[in-house]
Amino acid sequence: MASSTIDLRIATAASRRPRSRLILRVAIVAAALAVAASLALLPNPAKAASSPIVIKMADKQPFYTPAKVTIKVGDTVQWVNGGATVHSVSTSAANAQNPKDTSMPKGATAFDSGFIPPGGDYSYTFTVPGTYRYFCVPHEKAGMVGVIVVKK
């Protein structure tokens, strides 16, 4: 008579292989999702490069905050008037009351925002490395002067 017993050890070992592969696949998918989620939280380098450096303008000292900034060639600076009066940003020697309040590196073009109303802003992209001293036309005598150092 033929034996109708099944060796359970063989069946159990055979059923474990696909189960362990399934667990491995789930672990790989979970790890991939974790990596994707981590990468999604990183800042976008293209967006970060295009974000301007903000300098706030106020009616009382400190007039420019920060008063000195170091940036890289190609960076844009945005001045925002948070005061209640008009302000400006100028490197134009013709507008300066004190020649020491303005300077630019060779090859740079002077810039002048004109009067910026309260809540207004002005942006400038720096393309020439060096040190720029700038001032506020109506408040230069009060000491409203700032410095931007542009590095390569």
Coordinates of C-alpha atoms in Angstrom, one line a residue:
M1 CA 0.0 0.0 0.0
A2 CA 1.3 3.3 -0.9
S3 CA 1.9 5.9 1.8
S4 CA -0.1 9.0 1.6
T5 CA 2.0 11.0 4.1
I6 CA 3.4 14.3 3.0
D7 CA 6.7 15.4 4.3
L8 CA 5.8 18.8 5.8
R9 CA 9.4 19.8 6.2
I10 CA 9.8 20.1 2.4
A11 CA 6.5 22.0 1.9
T12 CA 7.4 24.4 4.7
A13 CA 10.8 25.2 3.3
A14 CA 9.4 25.7 -0.2
S15 CA 6.8 28.1 1.1
R16 CA 9.3 30.2 3.0
R17 CA 11.3 31.1 0.0
P18 CA 8.6 33.2 -1.7
R19 CA 7.7 34.7 1.6
S20 CA 11.3 35.9 2.3
R21 CA 11.4 37.3 -1.3
L22 CA 8.2 39.2 -0.6
I23 CA 9.6 40.6 2.6
L24 CA 12.8 41.6 0.8
R25 CA 10.8 43.4 -2.0
V26 CA 8.7 45.2 0.6
A27 CA 11.8 46.3 2.4
I28 CA 13.4 47.6 -0.9
V29 CA 10.2 49.5 -1.8
A30 CA 10.0 51.1 1.7
A31 CA 13.7 52.1 1.5
A32 CA 13.2 53.7 -1.9
L33 CA 10.1 55.6 -0.6
A34 CA 12.2 56.8 2.4
V35 CA 15.0 58.1 0.1
A36 CA 12.4 59.8 -2.3
A37 CA 10.8 61.5 0.7
S38 CA 14.1 62.7 2.0
L39 CA 15.1 64.1 -1.4
A40 CA 11.8 65.9 -1.7
L41 CA 12.6 67.7 1.6
L42 CA 15.9 69.1 0.3
P43 CA 15.9 72.7 -1.0
N44 CA 15.8 73.1 -4.7
P45 CA 19.3 74.4 -5.7
A46 CA 17.9 76.2 -8.8
K47 CA 15.3 78.0 -6.7
A48 CA 17.8 78.8 -4.0
A49 CA 20.2 80.4 -6.5
S50 CA 17.4 82.6 -7.9
S51 CA 16.2 83.8 -4.5
P52 CA 17.4 87.3 -3.8
I53 CA 19.3 88.4 -0.8
V54 CA 17.0 90.7 1.1
I55 CA 18.2 93.9 2.8
K56 CA 15.6 95.7 4.8
M57 CA 15.5 99.5 5.0
A58 CA 14.3 101.3 8.1
D59 CA 13.7 104.9 9.3
K60 CA 15.9 104.5 12.4
Q61 CA 19.3 102.8 12.9
P62 CA 20.2 100.3 11.8
F63 CA 19.0 101.8 8.5
Y64 CA 20.1 98.8 6.3
T65 CA 19.7 95.4 7.8
P66 CA 22.2 93.8 7.3
A67 CA 24.5 96.8 6.8
K68 CA 27.2 94.6 5.2
V69 CA 26.6 91.6 3.0
T70 CA 28.9 89.2 1.2
I71 CA 27.5 87.5 -2.0
K72 CA 28.7 85.8 -5.1
V73 CA 28.8 87.1 -8.7
G74 CA 25.4 86.7 -10.3
D75 CA 23.5 87.0 -7.0
T76 CA 20.6 89.5 -6.8
V77 CA 20.1 91.8 -3.8
Q78 CA 16.6 93.1 -3.0
W79 CA 16.2 96.2 -0.8
V80 CA 12.8 96.4 0.8
N81 CA 11.6 99.6 2.4
G82 CA 10.0 98.7 5.7
G83 CA 10.0 102.3 6.9
A84 CA 7.3 105.0 6.8
T85 CA 9.3 107.4 4.6
V86 CA 11.0 107.1 1.1
H87 CA 14.4 105.6 0.9
S88 CA 16.9 104.9 -1.9
V89 CA 19.9 102.8 -2.9
S90 CA 22.6 104.5 -4.9
T91 CA 26.2 104.1 -5.9
S92 CA 26.1 107.2 -8.1
A93 CA 29.0 109.5 -7.1
A94 CA 27.0 112.4 -8.6
N95 CA 24.3 111.8 -5.9
A96 CA 26.7 111.5 -2.9
Q97 CA 27.2 114.2 -0.4
N98 CA 30.3 112.5 0.9
P99 CA 32.5 110.8 -1.7
K100 CA 33.5 108.2 0.9
D101 CA 29.9 106.9 1.0
T102 CA 30.1 105.4 -2.5
S103 CA 32.6 103.1 -4.2
M104 CA 32.5 100.4 -6.8
P105 CA 35.1 98.0 -8.4
K106 CA 36.5 98.8 -11.8
G107 CA 34.2 97.7 -14.6
A108 CA 31.0 98.0 -12.5
T109 CA 28.1 100.2 -13.5
A110 CA 26.6 102.6 -11.0
F111 CA 23.0 101.9 -9.9
D112 CA 20.4 104.1 -8.4
S113 CA 16.9 103.0 -7.3
G114 CA 15.3 106.4 -7.3
F115 CA 13.0 107.0 -4.4
I116 CA 11.5 103.7 -3.0
P117 CA 8.1 104.3 -1.3
P118 CA 7.2 102.6 2.0
G119 CA 6.5 98.9 1.2
G120 CA 8.3 99.2 -2.1
D121 CA 11.5 97.4 -3.2
Y122 CA 14.4 97.6 -5.6
S123 CA 16.6 94.7 -6.9
Y124 CA 20.0 94.7 -8.5
T125 CA 22.1 91.7 -9.8
F126 CA 25.8 92.0 -9.2
T127 CA 28.0 90.9 -12.1
V128 CA 31.4 92.4 -11.2
P129 CA 33.3 91.1 -8.1
G130 CA 34.5 93.7 -5.6
T131 CA 33.3 96.0 -2.8
Y132 CA 30.3 98.3 -3.3
R133 CA 29.5 101.1 -0.9
Y134 CA 26.0 102.5 -1.4
F135 CA 23.8 105.0 0.4
C136 CA 20.3 106.4 0.7
V137 CA 20.1 109.8 -1.0
P138 CA 17.7 111.5 1.5
H139 CA 19.4 109.9 4.6
E140 CA 23.1 109.8 3.7
K141 CA 23.9 112.5 6.3
A142 CA 22.2 110.5 9.0
G143 CA 24.5 107.6 8.2
M144 CA 22.4 105.4 6.0
V145 CA 25.2 103.7 4.2
G146 CA 25.7 100.0 3.3
V147 CA 28.4 97.7 1.9
I148 CA 28.2 94.7 -0.4
V149 CA 31.2 92.5 -1.1
V150 CA 30.8 90.4 -4.2
K151 CA 33.1 87.4 -4.5
K152 CA 33.8 85.2 -7.5

